[in-house]
XYZ file of C-alpha atoms in Angstrom:
657
model
C 13.467 10.026 -49.875
C 10.067 9.952 -51.747
C 9.522 13.110 -53.772
C 6.463 13.950 -51.685
C 8.439 13.999 -48.404
C 11.230 15.888 -50.037
C 8.898 18.509 -51.257
C 7.325 18.882 -47.851
C 10.562 19.345 -45.967
C 12.306 21.503 -48.710
C 12.860 25.209 -48.501
C 10.927 27.579 -50.754
C 13.360 29.837 -52.605
C 10.970 32.038 -54.503
C 9.402 35.281 -53.593
C 6.761 35.144 -56.273
C 3.367 36.195 -54.881
C 0.979 33.305 -54.252
C -2.424 33.381 -56.022
C -5.673 31.564 -55.330
C -6.269 29.048 -58.129
C -10.004 29.685 -58.040
C -10.354 33.475 -57.664
C -6.987 34.555 -58.865
C -6.582 36.877 -55.852
C -3.043 37.535 -54.523
C -2.785 35.823 -51.247
C 0.654 36.977 -50.362
C 4.370 36.122 -50.848
C 5.531 32.671 -50.411
C 7.410 32.089 -47.190
C 11.088 31.251 -47.423
C 10.784 28.645 -44.626
C 7.954 26.346 -43.656
C 8.931 26.993 -40.019
C 5.620 25.891 -38.495
C 6.160 22.443 -39.837
C 9.523 22.380 -38.309
C 8.292 23.482 -34.926
C 5.615 20.744 -34.861
C 8.175 18.124 -36.085
C 10.677 19.115 -33.417
C 8.193 19.225 -30.590
C 6.695 15.888 -31.539
C 10.070 14.199 -31.979
C 11.465 15.383 -28.624
C 8.150 14.544 -26.843
C 8.372 11.061 -28.183
C 11.945 10.534 -27.051
C 11.242 12.046 -23.609
C 8.045 9.853 -23.164
C 9.954 6.598 -24.177
C 12.978 7.370 -21.897
C 10.775 8.121 -18.879
C 7.911 5.718 -19.173
C 9.497 2.548 -20.659
C 11.617 1.865 -17.567
C 8.694 2.610 -15.217
C 5.117 2.609 -16.764
C 3.569 4.307 -13.711
C 5.298 7.515 -14.818
C 2.700 7.842 -17.512
C 0.444 9.382 -14.851
C 2.905 12.269 -14.234
C 1.720 15.722 -15.343
C 4.629 16.174 -17.744
C 3.964 12.907 -19.460
C 0.264 13.744 -19.784
C 1.427 16.766 -21.834
C 4.087 14.912 -23.785
C 1.966 11.885 -24.792
C -0.539 13.713 -27.110
C 2.417 15.537 -28.848
C 4.397 12.297 -29.209
C 1.418 10.232 -30.365
C 0.387 12.919 -32.913
C 3.903 13.055 -34.224
C 3.957 9.262 -34.707
C 0.596 9.270 -36.582
C 1.786 12.230 -38.655
C 4.929 10.434 -39.806
C 2.987 7.227 -40.492
C 0.499 9.222 -42.490
C 3.225 10.866 -44.533
C 4.920 7.571 -45.243
C 1.645 5.938 -46.259
C 0.782 8.953 -48.463
C 4.210 8.661 -50.070
C 3.745 4.974 -50.869
C 0.347 5.620 -52.301
C 1.804 8.489 -54.369
C 4.404 6.351 -55.907
C 1.793 3.776 -56.924
C -0.577 6.310 -58.375
C -0.834 6.671 -62.217
C -3.113 9.628 -62.173
C -1.992 12.586 -64.394
C -3.286 15.258 -61.902
C -0.301 14.831 -59.499
C -1.068 18.160 -57.684
C -4.604 17.065 -56.940
C -3.482 13.825 -55.345
C -0.682 15.508 -53.524
C -3.217 17.947 -51.939
C -5.561 15.130 -51.052
C -2.929 12.894 -49.360
C -1.428 15.904 -47.442
C -4.934 16.866 -46.277
C -5.673 13.364 -45.131
C -2.479 13.210 -43.109
C -3.165 16.592 -41.583
C -6.681 15.642 -40.669
C -5.601 12.427 -39.021
C -2.966 14.254 -36.917
C -5.466 16.953 -35.920
C -8.090 14.418 -34.812
C -5.522 12.502 -32.765
C -4.342 15.743 -31.071
C -7.857 16.712 -30.101
C -8.832 13.307 -28.835
C -5.587 12.804 -26.916
C -5.387 16.094 -25.066
C -5.743 15.669 -21.265
C -9.295 15.681 -20.120
C -10.338 19.140 -18.883
C -10.930 18.827 -15.112
C -14.523 19.529 -14.092
C -15.766 19.878 -10.549
C -17.070 16.271 -10.550
C -14.294 14.468 -12.351
C -10.662 13.605 -12.244
C -7.989 13.038 -14.997
C -8.323 9.418 -15.934
C -5.258 7.287 -14.965
C -4.719 3.707 -14.026
C -3.423 2.666 -10.553
C -0.136 4.071 -9.520
C 2.008 2.906 -6.538
C 2.121 -0.373 -4.664
C -0.783 -1.697 -2.664
C -0.442 -2.502 1.090
C -2.161 -4.940 3.355
C -3.018 -8.562 3.918
C -4.988 -8.066 0.695
C -3.024 -5.260 -1.059
C -5.003 -2.215 -1.834
C -8.100 -3.386 -0.070
C -10.412 -0.705 1.410
C -13.526 -1.861 3.256
C -16.583 0.412 3.183
C -19.321 -0.437 5.680
C -22.541 1.299 5.222
C -25.167 0.941 7.961
C -28.048 3.395 8.059
C -29.237 1.984 11.352
C -26.105 3.320 12.975
C -27.548 6.820 12.823
C -31.154 5.633 12.634
C -31.288 6.946 9.133
C -32.501 3.799 7.433
C -35.248 2.490 9.632
C -37.863 3.657 12.060
C -36.875 2.456 15.485
C -38.494 2.775 18.934
C -35.057 3.128 20.426
C -33.731 5.992 18.343
C -34.258 8.544 15.687
C -32.264 10.403 12.967
C -30.477 13.374 14.391
C -31.890 16.688 13.068
C -28.537 18.331 12.435
C -26.158 21.124 13.614
C -28.787 23.431 15.115
C -30.523 20.678 17.014
C -30.654 21.028 20.847
C -29.706 17.369 21.016
C -26.354 16.040 20.109
C -25.167 13.586 17.322
C -23.340 11.284 19.718
C -26.232 10.644 22.152
C -27.542 7.136 22.454
C -30.845 7.805 20.687
C -29.099 9.123 17.601
C -26.012 6.906 17.235
C -26.408 3.205 17.928
C -23.574 1.492 19.596
C -24.753 -1.998 18.642
C -24.663 -1.296 14.962
C -21.295 0.414 15.203
C -19.925 -2.584 16.895
C -21.090 -4.775 14.078
C -19.671 -2.294 11.533
C -16.168 -2.523 13.098
C -16.341 -6.253 13.440
C -17.223 -6.740 9.790
C -14.512 -4.291 8.624
C -11.841 -5.963 10.650
C -12.862 -9.478 9.442
C -12.829 -8.366 5.883
C -9.363 -6.804 6.203
C -7.996 -9.943 7.834
C -9.796 -12.381 5.632
C -11.488 -14.408 8.389
C -14.868 -14.904 9.987
C -13.379 -14.325 13.488
C -12.508 -10.979 15.072
C -9.573 -12.519 16.972
C -8.193 -14.261 13.931
C -8.636 -11.113 11.787
C -6.699 -9.037 14.314
C -3.989 -11.659 14.383
C -3.762 -11.558 10.556
C -3.504 -7.771 10.649
C -0.815 -7.618 13.268
C 1.111 -10.525 11.679
C 1.221 -8.732 8.269
C 2.464 -5.541 9.902
C 5.142 -7.265 11.937
C 6.373 -9.336 8.997
C 6.703 -6.181 6.863
C 8.672 -4.408 9.665
C 11.143 -7.154 10.343
C 9.595 -8.273 13.597
C 8.821 -11.793 12.432
C 5.630 -13.614 11.571
C 3.968 -12.923 14.855
C 0.850 -11.228 16.146
C 0.495 -8.780 18.955
C 2.748 -9.505 21.882
C 1.819 -8.787 25.483
C 3.361 -5.509 26.724
C 3.380 -3.832 23.258
C 1.916 -0.335 23.210
C -0.713 1.012 20.784
C -1.372 4.734 20.181
C -4.654 5.858 18.495
C -4.516 9.271 16.788
C -8.003 10.751 16.686
C -9.010 14.091 15.093
C -9.964 16.717 17.696
C -9.579 19.795 15.489
C -12.870 21.252 16.805
C -11.324 21.082 20.296
C -8.054 22.613 19.156
C -5.929 23.734 22.048
C -4.879 26.932 20.206
C -8.452 28.238 20.830
C -8.021 27.525 24.523
C -11.131 28.170 26.626
C -13.013 29.339 23.488
C -13.720 25.723 22.514
C -13.137 23.692 25.650
C -13.468 24.771 29.318
C -10.126 23.500 30.434
C -10.268 25.461 33.696
C -13.789 24.189 34.503
C -15.540 20.915 33.591
C -13.395 20.291 30.507
C -16.374 20.135 28.211
C -16.567 21.304 24.695
C -18.226 24.688 24.968
C -21.596 24.853 23.269
C -21.434 28.641 23.776
C -18.607 28.958 21.249
C -21.221 29.538 18.448
C -24.381 28.245 20.164
C -24.028 24.725 18.722
C -20.329 23.850 19.008
C -21.091 20.484 20.611
C -22.614 19.536 17.329
C -19.414 19.949 15.363
C -18.407 16.479 14.561
C -15.403 14.629 16.124
C -14.730 10.900 16.076
C -17.900 9.262 17.432
C -17.529 7.935 21.043
C -19.369 4.796 19.968
C -16.591 4.014 17.401
C -13.802 4.706 19.903
C -15.532 2.574 22.629
C -15.899 -0.246 20.123
C -12.351 -0.039 19.137
C -11.203 -0.078 22.699
C -13.319 -3.006 23.451
C -11.850 -4.932 20.513
C -8.291 -4.219 21.656
C -8.804 -4.972 25.267
C -11.266 -7.906 25.172
C -10.386 -9.461 21.837
C -6.622 -8.627 21.176
C -5.994 -8.745 24.940
C -4.091 -5.457 25.226
C -3.689 -4.215 28.768
C -5.383 -0.847 29.239
C -2.122 0.766 30.470
C -0.654 -0.004 27.053
C -3.202 2.049 25.224
C -2.779 5.671 24.302
C -5.512 7.710 22.657
C -5.806 11.371 21.808
C -4.643 14.374 19.696
C -1.393 16.272 20.622
C -2.889 19.620 19.421
C -6.361 18.971 20.742
C -8.141 18.846 23.983
C -9.950 15.665 25.145
C -13.540 16.863 25.931
C -15.746 15.703 28.711
C -18.376 14.172 26.537
C -15.772 11.665 25.179
C -14.125 11.152 28.622
C -17.495 10.346 30.301
C -18.371 7.714 27.780
C -14.905 6.059 27.706
C -13.194 6.531 31.023
C -15.648 4.562 33.235
C -15.141 1.257 31.328
C -11.489 1.882 30.549
C -10.040 3.952 33.494
C -6.515 2.851 32.898
C -6.124 3.911 29.262
C -3.878 6.929 28.673
C -6.052 9.762 27.267
C -3.630 12.368 26.067
C -4.064 15.932 24.801
C -2.281 19.294 24.572
C -3.095 20.644 28.003
C -3.167 17.656 30.230
C -5.865 18.658 32.732
C -8.480 16.742 34.661
C -6.782 13.427 34.425
C -5.595 13.682 30.805
C -1.970 12.945 29.897
C -0.110 16.159 28.888
C 1.621 15.433 25.586
C 5.347 16.236 25.448
C 8.055 16.060 22.731
C 10.215 12.889 22.619
C 13.888 13.009 21.599
C 13.116 11.462 18.207
C 13.606 14.028 15.481
C 11.079 14.647 12.677
C 12.647 16.144 9.505
C 11.061 17.812 6.501
C 12.234 16.970 3.032
C 11.535 20.560 1.985
C 11.484 23.450 4.530
C 8.986 26.255 3.885
C 8.862 28.231 7.061
C 7.062 31.607 6.767
C 9.732 33.351 8.938
C 13.332 34.012 8.217
C 16.232 32.185 9.828
C 16.877 28.607 10.616
C 13.811 26.388 10.922
C 13.187 24.930 14.347
C 13.651 21.156 14.704
C 10.514 19.076 15.073
C 10.284 16.037 17.334
C 7.803 13.122 17.463
C 5.459 13.408 20.535
C 5.868 10.910 23.213
C 2.680 8.748 22.714
C 3.757 7.975 19.070
C 7.489 7.684 19.889
C 6.922 4.971 22.514
C 4.180 3.097 20.615
C 4.789 -0.135 18.890
C 1.787 0.364 16.712
C -0.501 3.240 15.702
C -4.061 3.324 14.699
C -5.057 6.380 12.618
C -8.675 7.296 13.244
C -9.895 10.617 11.578
C -13.329 11.991 10.615
C -14.070 12.219 6.923
C -14.331 15.955 6.056
C -13.811 18.471 3.254
C -11.096 21.024 3.829
C -10.837 24.564 2.544
C -7.085 24.401 2.103
C -6.468 20.695 1.342
C -9.608 19.603 -0.372
C -10.177 16.668 2.007
C -9.390 15.550 5.489
C -8.909 11.848 6.017
C -5.987 9.759 7.245
C -3.068 11.861 5.830
C -4.504 15.222 6.940
C -5.038 13.774 10.424
C -1.217 13.845 10.850
C -1.293 17.559 10.684
C -2.165 17.516 14.356
C 0.453 14.790 15.229
C 3.414 17.030 16.027
C 2.218 18.852 19.231
C 2.674 22.351 17.740
C 0.131 23.587 15.277
C 0.727 23.335 11.476
C 1.637 27.123 11.153
C 4.181 27.005 13.905
C 1.914 28.023 16.913
C 3.265 26.252 19.981
C 1.940 25.863 23.495
C 5.361 26.440 25.184
C 6.893 28.807 22.583
C 8.205 31.280 25.188
C 8.063 29.013 28.336
C 5.682 26.567 29.818
C 2.086 27.477 28.864
C 3.365 30.631 27.147
C 2.222 30.119 23.568
C 3.069 31.833 20.324
C 4.103 31.371 16.800
C 7.757 30.361 16.321
C 9.828 29.373 13.352
C 8.626 25.789 12.672
C 8.119 24.724 9.105
C 4.700 25.805 7.977
C 2.743 22.803 6.907
C -0.007 24.931 5.483
C 2.336 26.223 2.744
C 2.395 22.715 1.088
C -1.452 22.584 0.820
C -2.985 23.182 -2.623
C -4.898 26.326 -1.792
C -4.090 29.656 -3.310
C -1.601 30.698 -0.548
C 0.141 27.371 -0.839
C 0.933 25.110 -3.837
C -2.074 24.692 -6.208
C -1.929 22.158 -9.030
C -0.104 18.874 -9.382
C 3.552 17.913 -9.174
C 4.502 19.745 -5.867
C 6.024 18.801 -2.574
C 3.372 17.767 -0.050
C 4.087 17.666 3.703
C 1.563 14.768 3.967
C 4.082 12.439 2.510
C 6.824 13.151 5.087
C 4.141 12.548 7.873
C 2.823 9.401 6.159
C 6.362 8.014 5.729
C 8.178 8.813 8.981
C 9.062 5.652 10.763
C 7.598 6.842 14.030
C 4.373 8.346 12.622
C 2.882 6.842 9.468
C 5.456 4.104 9.463
C 3.977 2.636 12.671
C 0.352 2.680 11.536
C -1.013 -0.929 11.289
C -4.712 0.106 10.758
C -6.588 3.036 9.206
C -10.141 3.718 10.206
C -12.163 6.682 8.930
C -15.238 7.664 10.827
C -17.989 8.401 8.212
C -21.046 8.310 10.470
C -21.512 12.133 10.250
C -19.290 13.774 7.586
C -18.189 17.332 8.162
C -17.415 20.350 6.013
C -14.112 22.067 6.582
C -12.052 22.280 9.841
C -15.139 23.389 11.821
C -16.721 19.983 10.852
C -20.299 21.197 10.402
C -22.204 18.011 9.518
C -24.453 17.721 6.424
C -26.455 14.844 5.154
C -25.422 13.285 1.752
C -27.671 13.311 -1.166
C -25.964 10.968 -3.654
C -26.812 7.249 -3.757
C -26.967 5.159 -1.548
C -27.356 7.875 1.133
C -30.270 9.672 -0.549
C -30.624 12.595 1.870
C -29.537 10.710 5.048
C -26.353 10.771 7.030
C -23.344 8.899 5.499
C -23.618 6.254 8.284
C -20.241 4.796 6.968
C -17.054 3.323 8.309
C -13.925 2.916 6.109
C -11.044 0.625 6.954
C -7.692 -0.294 5.280
C -4.057 -1.127 5.842
C -3.127 1.051 2.873
C -2.924 4.829 3.669
C -3.067 5.889 0.018
C -5.821 3.632 -1.013
C -8.173 4.605 1.828
C -7.662 8.322 1.226
C -8.169 7.786 -2.488
C -11.567 6.209 -1.714
C -12.524 8.962 0.750
C -11.473 11.532 -1.953
C -13.856 9.937 -4.513
C -16.695 9.859 -2.011
C -16.308 13.492 -1.010
C -15.631 14.753 -4.505
C -18.852 13.156 -5.624
C -20.842 14.579 -2.744
C -19.273 18.081 -2.420
C -17.399 18.767 -5.624
C -17.322 22.514 -5.108
C -15.585 22.064 -1.761
C -13.165 19.380 -2.623
C -12.077 20.645 -6.114
C -12.132 24.362 -5.562
C -10.973 26.371 -8.573
C -7.983 27.988 -6.827
C -6.592 24.505 -6.023
C -6.116 23.816 -9.759
C -6.774 20.158 -9.236
C -4.195 19.819 -6.373
C -6.373 18.186 -3.805
C -5.281 14.745 -4.979
C -1.670 15.755 -5.542
C -0.530 14.245 -2.188
C -1.903 10.956 -3.276
C 0.235 10.991 -6.467
C 3.288 11.956 -4.465
C 2.705 9.330 -1.728
C 1.955 6.521 -4.176
C 5.140 7.423 -6.178
C 7.244 8.517 -3.184
C 10.177 6.578 -4.476
C 10.077 8.677 -7.740
C 7.455 11.430 -7.195
C 6.254 13.791 -9.934
C 7.630 16.767 -8.008
C 11.119 15.302 -7.877
C 11.245 15.640 -4.042
C 13.574 13.465 -2.224
C 11.157 12.314 0.540
C 13.325 11.262 3.486
C 11.860 12.437 6.833
C 14.092 10.219 8.861
C 17.276 11.354 7.056
C 18.293 7.842 6.274
C 19.836 8.877 2.862
C 17.268 6.726 1.113
C 14.052 7.733 -0.523
C 10.727 6.554 0.904
C 9.237 3.574 -0.999
C 5.772 3.844 -2.498
C 3.429 4.306 0.382
C 0.351 2.737 -1.209
C -1.774 2.588 -4.386
C -3.809 5.457 -5.814
C -6.533 5.455 -8.524
C -10.137 6.630 -8.925
C -13.279 4.606 -9.163
C -14.829 3.862 -12.537
C -18.012 5.670 -11.676
C -19.924 7.090 -8.721
C -22.717 4.558 -9.437
C -20.778 1.266 -9.432
C -17.924 2.476 -7.288
C -15.544 -0.038 -8.599
C -11.757 0.037 -8.931
C -9.386 -1.848 -11.011
C -8.934 -4.805 -8.607
C -12.734 -5.094 -8.409
C -12.736 -5.508 -12.221
C -9.599 -7.653 -12.464
C -8.271 -9.624 -9.438
C -4.821 -9.499 -11.015
C -4.763 -5.709 -11.101
C -2.310 -4.029 -8.803
C -4.864 -1.333 -7.958
C -7.470 -0.732 -5.297
C -10.205 -3.186 -4.167
C -13.309 -1.607 -2.506
C -15.166 -4.100 -0.440
C -18.699 -2.654 0.096
C -20.671 -4.154 2.978
C -24.199 -3.295 4.103
C -25.029 -3.860 7.823
C -28.374 -3.989 9.474
C -29.028 -3.518 13.178
C -28.189 -6.850 14.929
C -30.715 -8.666 17.267
C -30.581 -8.185 21.013
C -27.360 -9.498 22.429
C -26.202 -10.646 25.805
C -22.413 -10.790 26.096
C -20.196 -12.350 28.707
C -16.565 -11.177 28.937
C -13.954 -13.020 30.949
C -11.531 -10.966 32.914
C -8.745 -12.023 35.207
C -10.800 -12.552 38.342
C -14.399 -12.001 37.180
C -16.920 -12.343 34.416
C -18.747 -9.342 33.023
C -22.291 -9.775 31.858
C -23.361 -6.964 29.530
C -26.339 -6.048 27.474
C -27.261 -2.931 25.427
C -29.096 -0.322 27.409
C -31.131 0.660 24.297
C -33.090 -2.534 24.860
C -35.809 -0.791 26.819
C -38.291 -3.226 28.168
C -35.792 -6.033 28.827
C -34.806 -7.367 32.212
C -31.726 -9.478 33.068
C -32.511 -12.806 34.756
C -30.320 -15.493 36.183
C -30.473 -18.919 37.650
C -28.195 -21.531 39.114
C -30.323 -24.459 37.854
C -31.501 -24.627 34.265
C -33.727 -27.657 35.057
C -35.928 -25.613 37.350
C -38.193 -23.519 35.166
C -39.191 -21.482 38.192
C -35.576 -20.857 39.208
C -35.214 -17.714 37.081
C -35.327 -14.477 38.937
C -34.771 -10.882 37.880
C -31.506 -9.331 39.076
C -32.741 -7.159 41.985
C -29.510 -5.269 42.548
C -29.112 -2.338 40.274
C -26.344 -3.197 37.889
C -23.579 -0.829 37.111
C -24.337 1.091 33.901
C -21.211 1.756 31.745
C -22.147 4.092 28.951
C -24.655 2.239 26.655
C -24.130 -1.065 28.397
C -25.662 -2.402 31.607
C -23.194 -4.639 33.302
C -23.048 -6.975 36.224
C -19.706 -8.417 37.348
C -19.471 -11.883 39.013
C -16.610 -13.245 40.948
C -14.960 -15.994 38.756
C -14.609 -18.249 41.846
C -18.257 -17.881 42.885
C -21.196 -20.018 42.157
C -21.982 -20.722 38.503
C -24.862 -18.847 37.127
C -26.834 -18.744 33.939
C -28.259 -15.466 32.502
C -30.859 -14.432 30.042
C -32.664 -11.306 28.752
C -36.472 -11.354 29.128
C -38.777 -8.934 27.387
C -41.267 -7.277 29.704
C -43.311 -5.369 27.162
C-alpha cells in the first residue's frame, strides 16, 4: 500500500500533545484512533454495496427513499477512494523535498472533492411547490402506454370568450349554480370528450377509438382481441362525496324531493360534483356510439346519494340506465354487497378484535368494465383526490367503518371494518414516503381497479377538500379562470400523477401540507412499484398468493411551464406522455341518431334564435316549413323523433335573428 494511504489508516500510538505549527499553542493530545475516518469509510462502503445489490437488478429501485439516502454516501465514498488513490500516485511521482506540505495539499484536495459531492448529491429538500426529482418508475398502460390526454376548453365554462348564450359562473356564493346551461356548455364538453377518446384510441373516429380502447383492455385481460360485445355491463363510478349518505338528510332530502340541500350551509348546491354535462356526454357516447343497451349501464356512488339535479338532467333521455346510490329512494337502485370478498394487504382497524370482511358492491361485481370518473380536488388527508381516492367510496361502507346497515337494515353505525383513513399521509395516518397505502389494494383488486378500462377526471370546476368548494386557478394557462379541463387515460398511475402536478402547482399549501412530510405522492410510488414497493408490502387484495404487478407509470413533469414528461421529450422513454389539446366551441350542430324503430333529430337548446325546419322535397325552395309541433326538450337538447318507417324528411336549422 502506498505510504500515504498507510499513514491515513494507521493508528496513532503517541499521547504527545499536538501544537499549532504557526502559533505554537497546544491544541490537545493526539487521538489514539482516527475513528471518524473509519465511520465514514464504513458507512460509505456498506452504502455502496447496498445500492449495487438493490439497484443493479432493478434500476427503478433508485427512486426508493432508502436508495435516495444511500446514493450520496456511496458516491461520496467512491470519489473519496479515487481521490486518495490519485493523491497517492501523485505523491509517489513527486520529487519535492517538503513532503509534509504536499501531503497536506493532497489530503485537503481529496477531502474537498468528497465534501462537494456530498453536498451536491444530498436529496433535494422538498419545498411546497416541488418534488424530489426522479425518472419514470413503473410500467405504462394503455393503447399508447402512459398516455394522458389533457383537454383545455375555456368555452366549456364560458371562461375564455364572451358569448350571448352563457357567462362565467361567479363562484360558490352565487345564487346560480355551476351546472346550469348558461354556465357550463354541453356542446363544448361533448367535443372535449370526443377529442380525448380519439386521442387515447389513436383514431379520428369516436367509434373506432372506443373499439381500440375496449380491444386493448380485453386483450390484456385474456378475453381476446375483441371490442365491446352486446350484453356486457359497464359500471361508472362517480364521486358524490358532497352527497354522502352518512350525512343523511343534512345534504340530500332523501325523504322529500331527493335534492341536494342548499340549506346545508346556504350554498351546498354549489359544491362541485361530476358535471351533469360530462355524464350526459359519456352516456350518449356509450349508448349511441358504442351501442350499449341502457339496461347494461350502471352509474353512481355506493356511499353517496344520487341528487335530483343530476337525475333530472340524465333520466329523461336515459330512463333505463341503473342509477345506484346508498339509500335507493325515488327510483334509484339501492347498492348492496355481492359475495365477492375484498381483502386488505394490511389491516389497520381502529377497533380491537377481528376486522370485518369487506365485499365488492353489486354494480362493480357484475360489471364487465368500469369507468372511473372523479372530480379533481385537493384533500386535507390525502393531498389530492383523483382516480385512486375515488375508490374510497367504492365499498358501500364509509372509509372509517361507518355502515348503513351496521345494526340492521337502515340502522347505521361504526363497526370494525379496516380504517382506510389510517393509511392516508396526514398526521393521524402515515406521513412520509415508503408506507402501505390502501389506494393500491383498491386500484389492484380484480373487481374494482382491475376492471377499469377508462379513467376520466372532471376538471371543469376543481374543488378544495372533501367539501369541494370550487376556486378559479391562477396559474397559466388558466390565468384567473375556471380550470375548464378534462383528463383521460387508461393508466391509473399516470393520470393521477398528472393531476397531482396540476394541483401541486396551483394549491401547493393544500397538496403538500407540512404534516404529510411529502406523503401525498407515496401511493403513486407504491402503485407504480406494486410488484416490489418501497414499503415492502405484499399487495394482494384478491388473496391469489401473487403480488400485484406494476399498476402504471409515475413521474413528474419537467416544469409547470412546459408541462412535459419523459415520453414527450423522448418517444422511446417508458414514462408518461401528456397530450395537451385546446378546444374551442364548435359551430351549431344538427344531429340525427338512428334508434331501433325511429330517428332522433337533435339540436342544442343554447342556440337561441334558431328554428328547426323540414321538407320532403329538396327541389322545392318553398317546401321548407318550421316544425309547428313543440318538440320534446331533453335537457340541453331539443329533439323530435320520427318513425323510421314513415315518410323521408330533410331537416335544417334556420337562424331567425
